[in-house]
Structures are given as C-alpha cells and as structure tokens.
Amino acid sequence: MTDARFDELIHQSTRLSIVGLLAAADWADFAFLRDRLGLSDSALSKQLSTLEDAGYVAIERPLSDRRRRVRARLTERGLDAFRSHVAALREIVDAADSEPVVARQAT
Amino acid sequence: MEREISPLEARAALDTVDVGRRRVVDEIDLPQWYWWGLALGWIGLGYITDLKHPWLTAAATLVFGAVHSAVAPRVTTGRHRTPQLSVRAEVAGRHTARMVILAVVALAGVTVAAALAAGADGARHPVTMASVLVAVMIVLGGPRLLAVIRRRASA
C-alpha cells in the first residue's frame, strides 16, 4: 500500500499536470507535453529542470530519424512521490467527505 | 512547516491528475496504417484464394500470418499510436492486444461464412467479395473497438 505523503514540489499546479501525465506514460516527448499542457518551451523546460533536480524526472535525448529528440519520464522516485502525494490528497478529500457522517453519529 | 490543504484544493488537484491520465488514455490506439494494412492484406488473401491454387493460397496465408505476427506484438498493445508517447502498460490494460486478436479471429470466421454464402449464391469470386466486406469492417470497426477500450481505461 502507498504511504500518504504530501509533496509540496509536485503540488504546484503546472508540475502536478506534468507529473500526472507522465505517471500514466512510460515516457513523453517534450513536444507532446508542451502541446497537451499548453505551455511555452521555456516554462516547460523550467518545470522539468526543477523536477529533474529533485530526482523525480529523467530527461533523455534519443536520436531518431536523424533528429535529436527530448523526452521525459518519471523516475521510480518520482512515481513513488506522485503516488504518495495522490494518496495524501485522497485522504484529505475522504476525511472531508466523512465529516458530516461523524457529526451525525455524534449527536 | 507543512501547509494546510483544504478539501477543495485537494479535490482540484486530484482533478488535475485525472485530466493528465485522460490525456494519455486518449492516445491509446493503433496506428491507422495497421487497419489499412490488415484490410488490404485481407483482400489480397481473398483474391489469391479465389485463384484456386492451393499451394499459392497456403504460401500467401503463411506470409500474411508471419507479417502479422511480426507487427502485431508491438502495435496491438495500443501503447504506441504516436512516436511522441509510450502509454504505461497498466494504463493501456492487458486486454487490448487480446481483443484485437480475437476480433481478427472472429473476422476470419465472418469471411468464411460470407464466402460460403456468396459461393452458394453463384458468385464468381466469393472469397474476394467476402474479404472486401470484412476489409470495410476492419477499417470502420477497428477504431471503434479501440474507442471502447479507451472508455474502459478512462473508467
């Protein structure tokens, strides 16, 4: 079972979008991320660098069709952090959802 | 110091995560060339069968089977529609390839049944006719099958 652990670095909205997308993929091209998330090249680069520095994302530059491509993938550490973060978010939501029931039982 | 997160903010964050997953799920598909290649191969095989040269039919069937076996394992997982993304296996589901192969086997049955019906009706090229019918089903129905798989993956 995944431990619930809130991650401030992942929680920032743009980074959460990037990590949320990468969590469902083995890897994604820089262009795919940029287009789907509606980010500029520089904004995406900046966020990927932050995630890479934290060890959450690995940047790869495979050579295909004689073109240098840039693609990103979540590392094991990044995936663990993401799953823990999602578990923490679910705990907050579940706790809020169960509050009225607890209140009714108490009266 | 840990920041307090409101349930509303947590819910919005989970929605963002869900949107990211759906963006990837939307990419679960087979490349168009697979459906067209399968359909054209099907018609070719049907035409060769109508030539009534058993050795030629056997050879063509073997070639068709070999090419499909070489291509299918990578393509029918639905994880590589675009060269820009590889969908994680647990997101694409384990059943995509199985459903595609089952559909191909079912279409082989439809081809035989349609060819027998056309032959009984006196058609000169019953297998070609049946193959064209099935080829249309492949081109039109293949993407619909993947749409069903995508809906399951989104759920």
PDB file of C-alpha atoms in Angstrom:
ATOM      1  CA  MET A   1       0.000   0.000   0.000  1.00  0.00           C
ATOM      2  CA  THR A   2       1.238   3.527  -0.814  1.00  0.00           C
ATOM      3  CA  ASP A   3       2.064   5.785   2.140  1.00  0.00           C
ATOM      4  CA  ALA A   4       0.219   9.093   2.029  1.00  0.00           C
ATOM      5  CA  ARG A   5       2.790  11.884   1.888  1.00  0.00           C
ATOM      6  CA  PHE A   6       2.022  15.393   0.729  1.00  0.00           C
ATOM      7  CA  ASP A   7       4.698  16.675  -1.667  1.00  0.00           C
ATOM      8  CA  GLU A   8       4.957  20.437  -1.948  1.00  0.00           C
ATOM      9  CA  LEU A   9       7.196  20.239  -5.029  1.00  0.00           C
ATOM     10  CA  ILE A  10       4.728  18.126  -7.019  1.00  0.00           C
ATOM     11  CA  HIS A  11       1.672  20.025  -5.765  1.00  0.00           C
ATOM     12  CA  GLN A  12       2.449  23.211  -7.726  1.00  0.00           C
ATOM     13  CA  SER A  13      -0.243  23.177 -10.433  1.00  0.00           C
ATOM     14  CA  THR A  14       1.960  23.082 -13.571  1.00  0.00           C
ATOM     15  CA  ARG A  15       4.251  20.452 -12.095  1.00  0.00           C
ATOM     16  CA  LEU A  16       1.228  18.410 -10.966  1.00  0.00           C
ATOM     17  CA  SER A  17      -0.076  18.481 -14.564  1.00  0.00           C
ATOM     18  CA  ILE A  18       3.298  17.315 -15.884  1.00  0.00           C
ATOM     19  CA  VAL A  19       3.766  14.588 -13.289  1.00  0.00           C
ATOM     20  CA  GLY A  20       0.116  13.479 -13.574  1.00  0.00           C
ATOM     21  CA  LEU A  21       0.554  12.994 -17.307  1.00  0.00           C
ATOM     22  CA  LEU A  22       3.946  11.297 -17.011  1.00  0.00           C
ATOM     23  CA  ALA A  23       2.596   8.940 -14.340  1.00  0.00           C
ATOM     24  CA  ALA A  24       0.340   7.367 -16.981  1.00  0.00           C
ATOM     25  CA  ALA A  25       3.127   7.090 -19.559  1.00  0.00           C
ATOM     26  CA  ASP A  26       6.449   5.288 -19.848  1.00  0.00           C
ATOM     27  CA  TRP A  27       7.802   8.488 -21.374  1.00  0.00           C
ATOM     28  CA  ALA A  28       6.561  11.500 -23.339  1.00  0.00           C
ATOM     29  CA  ASP A  29       8.212  13.775 -25.850  1.00  0.00           C
ATOM     30  CA  PHE A  30       8.910  17.352 -24.852  1.00  0.00           C
ATOM     31  CA  ALA A  31       6.682  18.491 -27.755  1.00  0.00           C
ATOM     32  CA  PHE A  32       3.824  16.266 -26.601  1.00  0.00           C
ATOM     33  CA  LEU A  33       3.962  17.680 -23.073  1.00  0.00           C
ATOM     34  CA  ARG A  34       4.240  21.253 -24.329  1.00  0.00           C
ATOM     35  CA  ASP A  35       1.280  20.920 -26.706  1.00  0.00           C
ATOM     36  CA  ARG A  36      -1.039  18.973 -24.405  1.00  0.00           C
ATOM     37  CA  LEU A  37      -0.371  21.173 -21.386  1.00  0.00           C
ATOM     38  CA  GLY A  38      -0.386  24.419 -23.368  1.00  0.00           C
ATOM     39  CA  LEU A  39       2.983  25.561 -22.037  1.00  0.00           C
ATOM     40  CA  SER A  40       5.744  27.556 -23.673  1.00  0.00           C
ATOM     41  CA  ASP A  41       9.102  25.860 -24.308  1.00  0.00           C
ATOM     42  CA  SER A  42      10.773  27.884 -21.579  1.00  0.00           C
ATOM     43  CA  ALA A  43       8.031  27.281 -18.994  1.00  0.00           C
ATOM     44  CA  LEU A  44       8.120  23.529 -19.601  1.00  0.00           C
ATOM     45  CA  SER A  45      11.928  23.440 -19.541  1.00  0.00           C
ATOM     46  CA  LYS A  46      11.965  25.280 -16.235  1.00  0.00           C
ATOM     47  CA  GLN A  47       9.491  22.914 -14.582  1.00  0.00           C
ATOM     48  CA  LEU A  48      11.189  19.816 -15.974  1.00  0.00           C
ATOM     49  CA  SER A  49      14.536  21.069 -14.653  1.00  0.00           C
ATOM     50  CA  THR A  50      13.018  21.527 -11.181  1.00  0.00           C
ATOM     51  CA  LEU A  51      11.612  18.002 -11.288  1.00  0.00           C
ATOM     52  CA  GLU A  52      14.885  16.625 -12.651  1.00  0.00           C
ATOM     53  CA  ASP A  53      16.872  18.333  -9.870  1.00  0.00           C
ATOM     54  CA  ALA A  54      14.580  16.667  -7.326  1.00  0.00           C
ATOM     55  CA  GLY A  55      15.270  13.296  -8.960  1.00  0.00           C
ATOM     56  CA  TYR A  56      11.612  12.906  -9.961  1.00  0.00           C
ATOM     57  CA  VAL A  57      12.065  13.134 -13.729  1.00  0.00           C
ATOM     58  CA  ALA A  58      14.745  11.849 -16.085  1.00  0.00           C
ATOM     59  CA  ILE A  59      15.388  13.704 -19.325  1.00  0.00           C
ATOM     60  CA  GLU A  60      16.520  11.570 -22.250  1.00  0.00           C
ATOM     61  CA  ARG A  61      17.754  12.638 -25.653  1.00  0.00           C
ATOM     62  CA  PRO A  62      17.372   9.679 -28.026  1.00  0.00           C
ATOM     63  CA  LEU A  63      18.441  10.069 -31.614  1.00  0.00           C
ATOM     64  CA  SER A  64      15.661   9.117 -34.046  1.00  0.00           C
ATOM     65  CA  ASP A  65      15.102   9.938 -37.708  1.00  0.00           C
ATOM     66  CA  ARG A  66      18.418  11.800 -37.551  1.00  0.00           C
ATOM     67  CA  ARG A  67      16.740  14.306 -35.239  1.00  0.00           C
ATOM     68  CA  ARG A  68      17.639  14.852 -31.637  1.00  0.00           C
ATOM     69  CA  ARG A  69      14.507  14.479 -29.547  1.00  0.00           C
ATOM     70  CA  VAL A  70      13.960  15.286 -25.914  1.00  0.00           C
ATOM     71  CA  ARG A  71      11.709  13.145 -23.848  1.00  0.00           C
ATOM     72  CA  ALA A  72      10.882  12.920 -20.176  1.00  0.00           C
ATOM     73  CA  ARG A  73       9.937  10.058 -17.932  1.00  0.00           C
ATOM     74  CA  LEU A  74       9.165   9.733 -14.255  1.00  0.00           C
ATOM     75  CA  THR A  75      11.855   8.015 -12.229  1.00  0.00           C
ATOM     76  CA  GLU A  76      10.930   5.349  -9.657  1.00  0.00           C
ATOM     77  CA  ARG A  77      11.419   8.013  -7.018  1.00  0.00           C
ATOM     78  CA  GLY A  78       9.140  10.397  -8.887  1.00  0.00           C
ATOM     79  CA  LEU A  79       6.459   7.764  -9.306  1.00  0.00           C
ATOM     80  CA  ASP A  80       6.592   6.877  -5.601  1.00  0.00           C
ATOM     81  CA  ALA A  81       6.377  10.550  -4.641  1.00  0.00           C
ATOM     82  CA  PHE A  82       3.452  11.086  -7.028  1.00  0.00           C
ATOM     83  CA  ARG A  83       1.523   8.085  -5.700  1.00  0.00           C
ATOM     84  CA  SER A  84       2.141   9.154  -2.119  1.00  0.00           C
ATOM     85  CA  HIS A  85       1.004  12.677  -2.961  1.00  0.00           C
ATOM     86  CA  VAL A  86      -2.202  11.417  -4.590  1.00  0.00           C
ATOM     87  CA  ALA A  87      -2.825   9.196  -1.554  1.00  0.00           C
ATOM     88  CA  ALA A  88      -2.398  12.260   0.706  1.00  0.00           C
ATOM     89  CA  LEU A  89      -4.850  14.261  -1.418  1.00  0.00           C
ATOM     90  CA  ARG A  90      -7.370  11.400  -1.291  1.00  0.00           C
ATOM     91  CA  GLU A  91      -7.041  11.233   2.495  1.00  0.00           C
ATOM     92  CA  ILE A  92      -7.899  14.942   2.744  1.00  0.00           C
ATOM     93  CA  VAL A  93     -10.910  14.538   0.453  1.00  0.00           C
ATOM     94  CA  ASP A  94     -12.083  11.333   2.177  1.00  0.00           C
ATOM     95  CA  ALA A  95     -11.767  12.934   5.607  1.00  0.00           C
ATOM     96  CA  ALA A  96     -13.852  15.892   4.443  1.00  0.00           C
ATOM     97  CA  ASP A  97     -16.458  13.566   2.911  1.00  0.00           C
ATOM     98  CA  SER A  98     -16.813  11.534   6.103  1.00  0.00           C
ATOM     99  CA  GLU A  99     -17.088  14.541   8.439  1.00  0.00           C
ATOM    100  CA  PRO A 100     -20.884  15.062   8.208  1.00  0.00           C
ATOM    101  CA  VAL A 101     -21.453  11.358   8.913  1.00  0.00           C
ATOM    102  CA  VAL A 102     -19.247  11.524  12.021  1.00  0.00           C
ATOM    103  CA  ALA A 103     -21.090  14.639  13.153  1.00  0.00           C
ATOM    104  CA  ARG A 104     -24.473  12.910  12.746  1.00  0.00           C
ATOM    105  CA  GLN A 105     -23.268   9.844  14.650  1.00  0.00           C
ATOM    106  CA  ALA A 106     -22.016  12.012  17.498  1.00  0.00           C
ATOM    107  CA  THR A 107     -25.406  13.667  18.106  1.00  0.00           C
TER     108      THR A 107
ATOM    109  CA  MET B   1       6.318  23.593   8.185  1.00  0.00           C
ATOM    110  CA  GLU B   2       3.552  21.783   6.330  1.00  0.00           C
ATOM    111  CA  ARG B   3       0.954  23.817   4.519  1.00  0.00           C
ATOM    112  CA  GLU B   4      -2.736  23.267   5.277  1.00  0.00           C
ATOM    113  CA  ILE B   5      -4.585  21.947   2.233  1.00  0.00           C
ATOM    114  CA  SER B   6      -8.311  22.459   2.049  1.00  0.00           C
ATOM    115  CA  PRO B   7     -10.506  19.606   0.769  1.00  0.00           C
ATOM    116  CA  LEU B   8     -11.487  21.869  -2.120  1.00  0.00           C
ATOM    117  CA  GLU B   9      -7.863  22.363  -3.126  1.00  0.00           C
ATOM    118  CA  ALA B  10      -7.172  18.636  -2.742  1.00  0.00           C
ATOM    119  CA  ARG B  11     -10.151  17.810  -4.956  1.00  0.00           C
ATOM    120  CA  ALA B  12      -8.979  20.294  -7.607  1.00  0.00           C
ATOM    121  CA  ALA B  13      -5.511  18.723  -7.525  1.00  0.00           C
ATOM    122  CA  LEU B  14      -6.988  15.237  -7.973  1.00  0.00           C
ATOM    123  CA  ASP B  15      -8.982  16.565 -10.935  1.00  0.00           C
ATOM    124  CA  THR B  16      -5.727  17.846 -12.461  1.00  0.00           C
ATOM    125  CA  VAL B  17      -4.192  14.389 -12.009  1.00  0.00           C
ATOM    126  CA  ASP B  18      -7.242  12.808 -13.628  1.00  0.00           C
ATOM    127  CA  VAL B  19      -7.032  15.170 -16.619  1.00  0.00           C
ATOM    128  CA  GLY B  20      -3.369  14.174 -17.094  1.00  0.00           C
ATOM    129  CA  ARG B  21      -4.267  10.493 -17.076  1.00  0.00           C
ATOM    130  CA  ARG B  22      -7.104  11.064 -19.573  1.00  0.00           C
ATOM    131  CA  ARG B  23      -4.733  12.921 -21.905  1.00  0.00           C
ATOM    132  CA  VAL B  24      -2.619   9.774 -22.032  1.00  0.00           C
ATOM    133  CA  VAL B  25      -5.629   7.432 -22.270  1.00  0.00           C
ATOM    134  CA  ASP B  26      -6.777   9.431 -25.324  1.00  0.00           C
ATOM    135  CA  GLU B  27      -3.596   8.261 -27.034  1.00  0.00           C
ATOM    136  CA  ILE B  28      -4.410   4.547 -26.625  1.00  0.00           C
ATOM    137  CA  ASP B  29      -4.925   3.497 -30.192  1.00  0.00           C
ATOM    138  CA  LEU B  30      -3.468   1.535 -33.066  1.00  0.00           C
ATOM    139  CA  PRO B  31      -1.813   3.405 -35.915  1.00  0.00           C
ATOM    140  CA  GLN B  32      -4.105   3.922 -38.910  1.00  0.00           C
ATOM    141  CA  TRP B  33      -1.661   2.037 -41.136  1.00  0.00           C
ATOM    142  CA  TYR B  34      -2.302  -1.143 -39.139  1.00  0.00           C
ATOM    143  CA  TRP B  35      -6.029  -1.187 -40.005  1.00  0.00           C
ATOM    144  CA  TRP B  36      -5.417  -0.302 -43.669  1.00  0.00           C
ATOM    145  CA  GLY B  37      -2.590  -2.837 -43.978  1.00  0.00           C
ATOM    146  CA  LEU B  38      -4.751  -5.544 -42.424  1.00  0.00           C
ATOM    147  CA  ALA B  39      -7.683  -4.692 -44.705  1.00  0.00           C
ATOM    148  CA  LEU B  40      -5.568  -4.682 -47.896  1.00  0.00           C
ATOM    149  CA  GLY B  41      -3.815  -7.908 -46.862  1.00  0.00           C
ATOM    150  CA  TRP B  42      -7.230  -9.464 -46.233  1.00  0.00           C
ATOM    151  CA  ILE B  43      -8.468  -8.553 -49.722  1.00  0.00           C
ATOM    152  CA  GLY B  44      -5.215  -9.798 -51.277  1.00  0.00           C
ATOM    153  CA  LEU B  45      -5.518 -13.107 -49.444  1.00  0.00           C
ATOM    154  CA  GLY B  46      -9.159 -13.426 -50.543  1.00  0.00           C
ATOM    155  CA  TYR B  47      -8.243 -12.716 -54.157  1.00  0.00           C
ATOM    156  CA  ILE B  48      -5.419 -15.294 -54.117  1.00  0.00           C
ATOM    157  CA  THR B  49      -7.788 -17.874 -52.571  1.00  0.00           C
ATOM    158  CA  ASP B  50     -10.212 -17.309 -55.465  1.00  0.00           C
ATOM    159  CA  LEU B  51      -7.422 -18.185 -57.936  1.00  0.00           C
ATOM    160  CA  LYS B  52      -7.842 -21.768 -56.651  1.00  0.00           C
ATOM    161  CA  HIS B  53      -4.140 -22.655 -56.456  1.00  0.00           C
ATOM    162  CA  PRO B  54      -3.870 -24.427 -53.098  1.00  0.00           C
ATOM    163  CA  TRP B  55      -0.085 -24.020 -52.828  1.00  0.00           C
ATOM    164  CA  LEU B  56      -0.326 -20.315 -53.628  1.00  0.00           C
ATOM    165  CA  THR B  57      -3.123 -19.859 -51.066  1.00  0.00           C
ATOM    166  CA  ALA B  58      -1.097 -21.739 -48.444  1.00  0.00           C
ATOM    167  CA  ALA B  59       2.018 -19.661 -49.167  1.00  0.00           C
ATOM    168  CA  ALA B  60       0.062 -16.378 -49.081  1.00  0.00           C
ATOM    169  CA  THR B  61      -1.606 -17.385 -45.800  1.00  0.00           C
ATOM    170  CA  LEU B  62       1.781 -18.174 -44.294  1.00  0.00           C
ATOM    171  CA  VAL B  63       3.227 -14.832 -45.443  1.00  0.00           C
ATOM    172  CA  PHE B  64       0.157 -12.962 -44.127  1.00  0.00           C
ATOM    173  CA  GLY B  65       0.390 -14.774 -40.785  1.00  0.00           C
ATOM    174  CA  ALA B  66       4.140 -14.205 -40.499  1.00  0.00           C
ATOM    175  CA  VAL B  67       3.901 -10.472 -41.270  1.00  0.00           C
ATOM    176  CA  HIS B  68       1.012 -10.052 -38.844  1.00  0.00           C
ATOM    177  CA  SER B  69       2.857 -11.979 -36.121  1.00  0.00           C
ATOM    178  CA  ALA B  70       5.899  -9.750 -36.616  1.00  0.00           C
ATOM    179  CA  VAL B  71       3.934  -6.490 -36.486  1.00  0.00           C
ATOM    180  CA  ALA B  72       1.127  -7.266 -34.002  1.00  0.00           C
ATOM    181  CA  PRO B  73       3.021  -7.712 -30.711  1.00  0.00           C
ATOM    182  CA  ARG B  74       4.276  -4.109 -30.754  1.00  0.00           C
ATOM    183  CA  VAL B  75       1.308  -2.439 -32.431  1.00  0.00           C
ATOM    184  CA  THR B  76      -1.748  -4.165 -30.915  1.00  0.00           C
ATOM    185  CA  THR B  77      -0.935  -3.148 -27.342  1.00  0.00           C
ATOM    186  CA  GLY B  78      -2.341   0.270 -28.283  1.00  0.00           C
ATOM    187  CA  ARG B  79       0.544   1.957 -26.448  1.00  0.00           C
ATOM    188  CA  HIS B  80       2.400   3.422 -29.412  1.00  0.00           C
ATOM    189  CA  ARG B  81      -0.073   5.231 -31.650  1.00  0.00           C
ATOM    190  CA  THR B  82       2.248   8.186 -31.831  1.00  0.00           C
ATOM    191  CA  PRO B  83       6.063   8.231 -31.673  1.00  0.00           C
ATOM    192  CA  GLN B  84       5.712  11.064 -29.139  1.00  0.00           C
ATOM    193  CA  LEU B  85       4.441   8.946 -26.277  1.00  0.00           C
ATOM    194  CA  SER B  86       4.518   5.469 -24.811  1.00  0.00           C
ATOM    195  CA  VAL B  87       1.451   4.664 -22.711  1.00  0.00           C
ATOM    196  CA  ARG B  88       2.198   2.809 -19.496  1.00  0.00           C
ATOM    197  CA  ALA B  89       1.170  -0.860 -19.755  1.00  0.00           C
ATOM    198  CA  GLU B  90      -1.119  -0.779 -16.708  1.00  0.00           C
ATOM    199  CA  VAL B  91      -2.938   2.247 -18.161  1.00  0.00           C
ATOM    200  CA  ALA B  92      -3.444   0.704 -21.608  1.00  0.00           C
ATOM    201  CA  GLY B  93      -4.638  -2.511 -19.955  1.00  0.00           C
ATOM    202  CA  ARG B  94      -3.588  -6.052 -20.669  1.00  0.00           C
ATOM    203  CA  HIS B  95      -6.590  -6.828 -22.810  1.00  0.00           C
ATOM    204  CA  THR B  96      -6.050  -4.554 -25.806  1.00  0.00           C
ATOM    205  CA  ALA B  97      -3.888  -6.994 -27.790  1.00  0.00           C
ATOM    206  CA  ARG B  98      -6.134  -9.917 -26.845  1.00  0.00           C
ATOM    207  CA  MET B  99      -9.257  -8.072 -28.010  1.00  0.00           C
ATOM    208  CA  VAL B 100      -7.641  -7.108 -31.326  1.00  0.00           C
ATOM    209  CA  ILE B 101      -6.502 -10.701 -31.972  1.00  0.00           C
ATOM    210  CA  LEU B 102      -9.943 -12.057 -31.001  1.00  0.00           C
ATOM    211  CA  ALA B 103     -11.526  -9.568 -33.414  1.00  0.00           C
ATOM    212  CA  VAL B 104      -9.199 -10.754 -36.212  1.00  0.00           C
ATOM    213  CA  VAL B 105     -10.104 -14.415 -35.495  1.00  0.00           C
ATOM    214  CA  ALA B 106     -13.830 -13.531 -35.467  1.00  0.00           C
ATOM    215  CA  LEU B 107     -13.422 -11.703 -38.792  1.00  0.00           C
ATOM    216  CA  ALA B 108     -11.800 -14.823 -40.280  1.00  0.00           C
ATOM    217  CA  GLY B 109     -14.988 -16.676 -39.311  1.00  0.00           C
ATOM    218  CA  VAL B 110     -17.125 -13.939 -40.887  1.00  0.00           C
ATOM    219  CA  THR B 111     -15.045 -14.190 -44.074  1.00  0.00           C
ATOM    220  CA  VAL B 112     -15.576 -17.953 -44.335  1.00  0.00           C
ATOM    221  CA  ALA B 113     -19.325 -17.640 -43.666  1.00  0.00           C
ATOM    222  CA  ALA B 114     -19.749 -14.784 -46.169  1.00  0.00           C
ATOM    223  CA  ALA B 115     -17.666 -16.612 -48.805  1.00  0.00           C
ATOM    224  CA  LEU B 116     -19.771 -19.775 -48.402  1.00  0.00           C
ATOM    225  CA  ALA B 117     -22.963 -17.721 -48.706  1.00  0.00           C
ATOM    226  CA  ALA B 118     -21.659 -15.875 -51.804  1.00  0.00           C
ATOM    227  CA  GLY B 119     -20.447 -19.177 -53.320  1.00  0.00           C
ATOM    228  CA  ALA B 120     -23.851 -20.789 -52.752  1.00  0.00           C
ATOM    229  CA  ASP B 121     -25.413 -17.802 -54.487  1.00  0.00           C
ATOM    230  CA  GLY B 122     -23.238 -18.428 -57.556  1.00  0.00           C
ATOM    231  CA  ALA B 123     -20.745 -15.574 -57.179  1.00  0.00           C
ATOM    232  CA  ARG B 124     -17.648 -15.964 -59.374  1.00  0.00           C
ATOM    233  CA  HIS B 125     -15.240 -14.588 -56.747  1.00  0.00           C
ATOM    234  CA  PRO B 126     -16.891 -15.409 -53.419  1.00  0.00           C
ATOM    235  CA  VAL B 127     -13.798 -15.134 -51.205  1.00  0.00           C
ATOM    236  CA  THR B 128     -12.766 -11.787 -52.728  1.00  0.00           C
ATOM    237  CA  MET B 129     -16.286 -10.458 -52.152  1.00  0.00           C
ATOM    238  CA  ALA B 130     -16.280 -11.696 -48.558  1.00  0.00           C
ATOM    239  CA  SER B 131     -12.815 -10.235 -47.999  1.00  0.00           C
ATOM    240  CA  VAL B 132     -13.847  -6.798 -49.274  1.00  0.00           C
ATOM    241  CA  LEU B 133     -16.816  -6.875 -46.886  1.00  0.00           C
ATOM    242  CA  VAL B 134     -14.548  -7.783 -43.968  1.00  0.00           C
ATOM    243  CA  ALA B 135     -11.923  -5.206 -45.041  1.00  0.00           C
ATOM    244  CA  VAL B 136     -14.578  -2.496 -44.756  1.00  0.00           C
ATOM    245  CA  MET B 137     -15.476  -3.850 -41.310  1.00  0.00           C
ATOM    246  CA  ILE B 138     -11.803  -3.679 -40.304  1.00  0.00           C
ATOM    247  CA  VAL B 139     -11.283  -0.081 -41.450  1.00  0.00           C
ATOM    248  CA  LEU B 140     -14.558   1.161 -39.938  1.00  0.00           C
ATOM    249  CA  GLY B 141     -14.806  -1.121 -36.904  1.00  0.00           C
ATOM    250  CA  GLY B 142     -11.171  -1.240 -35.770  1.00  0.00           C
ATOM    251  CA  PRO B 143     -11.038   2.330 -34.472  1.00  0.00           C
ATOM    252  CA  ARG B 144     -14.442   1.824 -32.777  1.00  0.00           C
ATOM    253  CA  LEU B 145     -13.086  -1.208 -30.937  1.00  0.00           C
ATOM    254  CA  LEU B 146     -10.204   0.913 -29.649  1.00  0.00           C
ATOM    255  CA  ALA B 147     -12.651   3.648 -28.599  1.00  0.00           C
ATOM    256  CA  VAL B 148     -14.389   1.058 -26.384  1.00  0.00           C
ATOM    257  CA  ILE B 149     -11.033   0.066 -24.896  1.00  0.00           C
ATOM    258  CA  ARG B 150     -10.225   3.739 -24.230  1.00  0.00           C
ATOM    259  CA  ARG B 151     -13.542   4.226 -22.449  1.00  0.00           C
ATOM    260  CA  ARG B 152     -12.730   1.237 -20.224  1.00  0.00           C
ATOM    261  CA  ALA B 153      -9.274   2.640 -19.466  1.00  0.00           C
ATOM    262  CA  SER B 154     -10.796   6.014 -18.517  1.00  0.00           C
ATOM    263  CA  ALA B 155     -13.213   4.441 -16.054  1.00  0.00           C
TER     264      ALA B 155
END
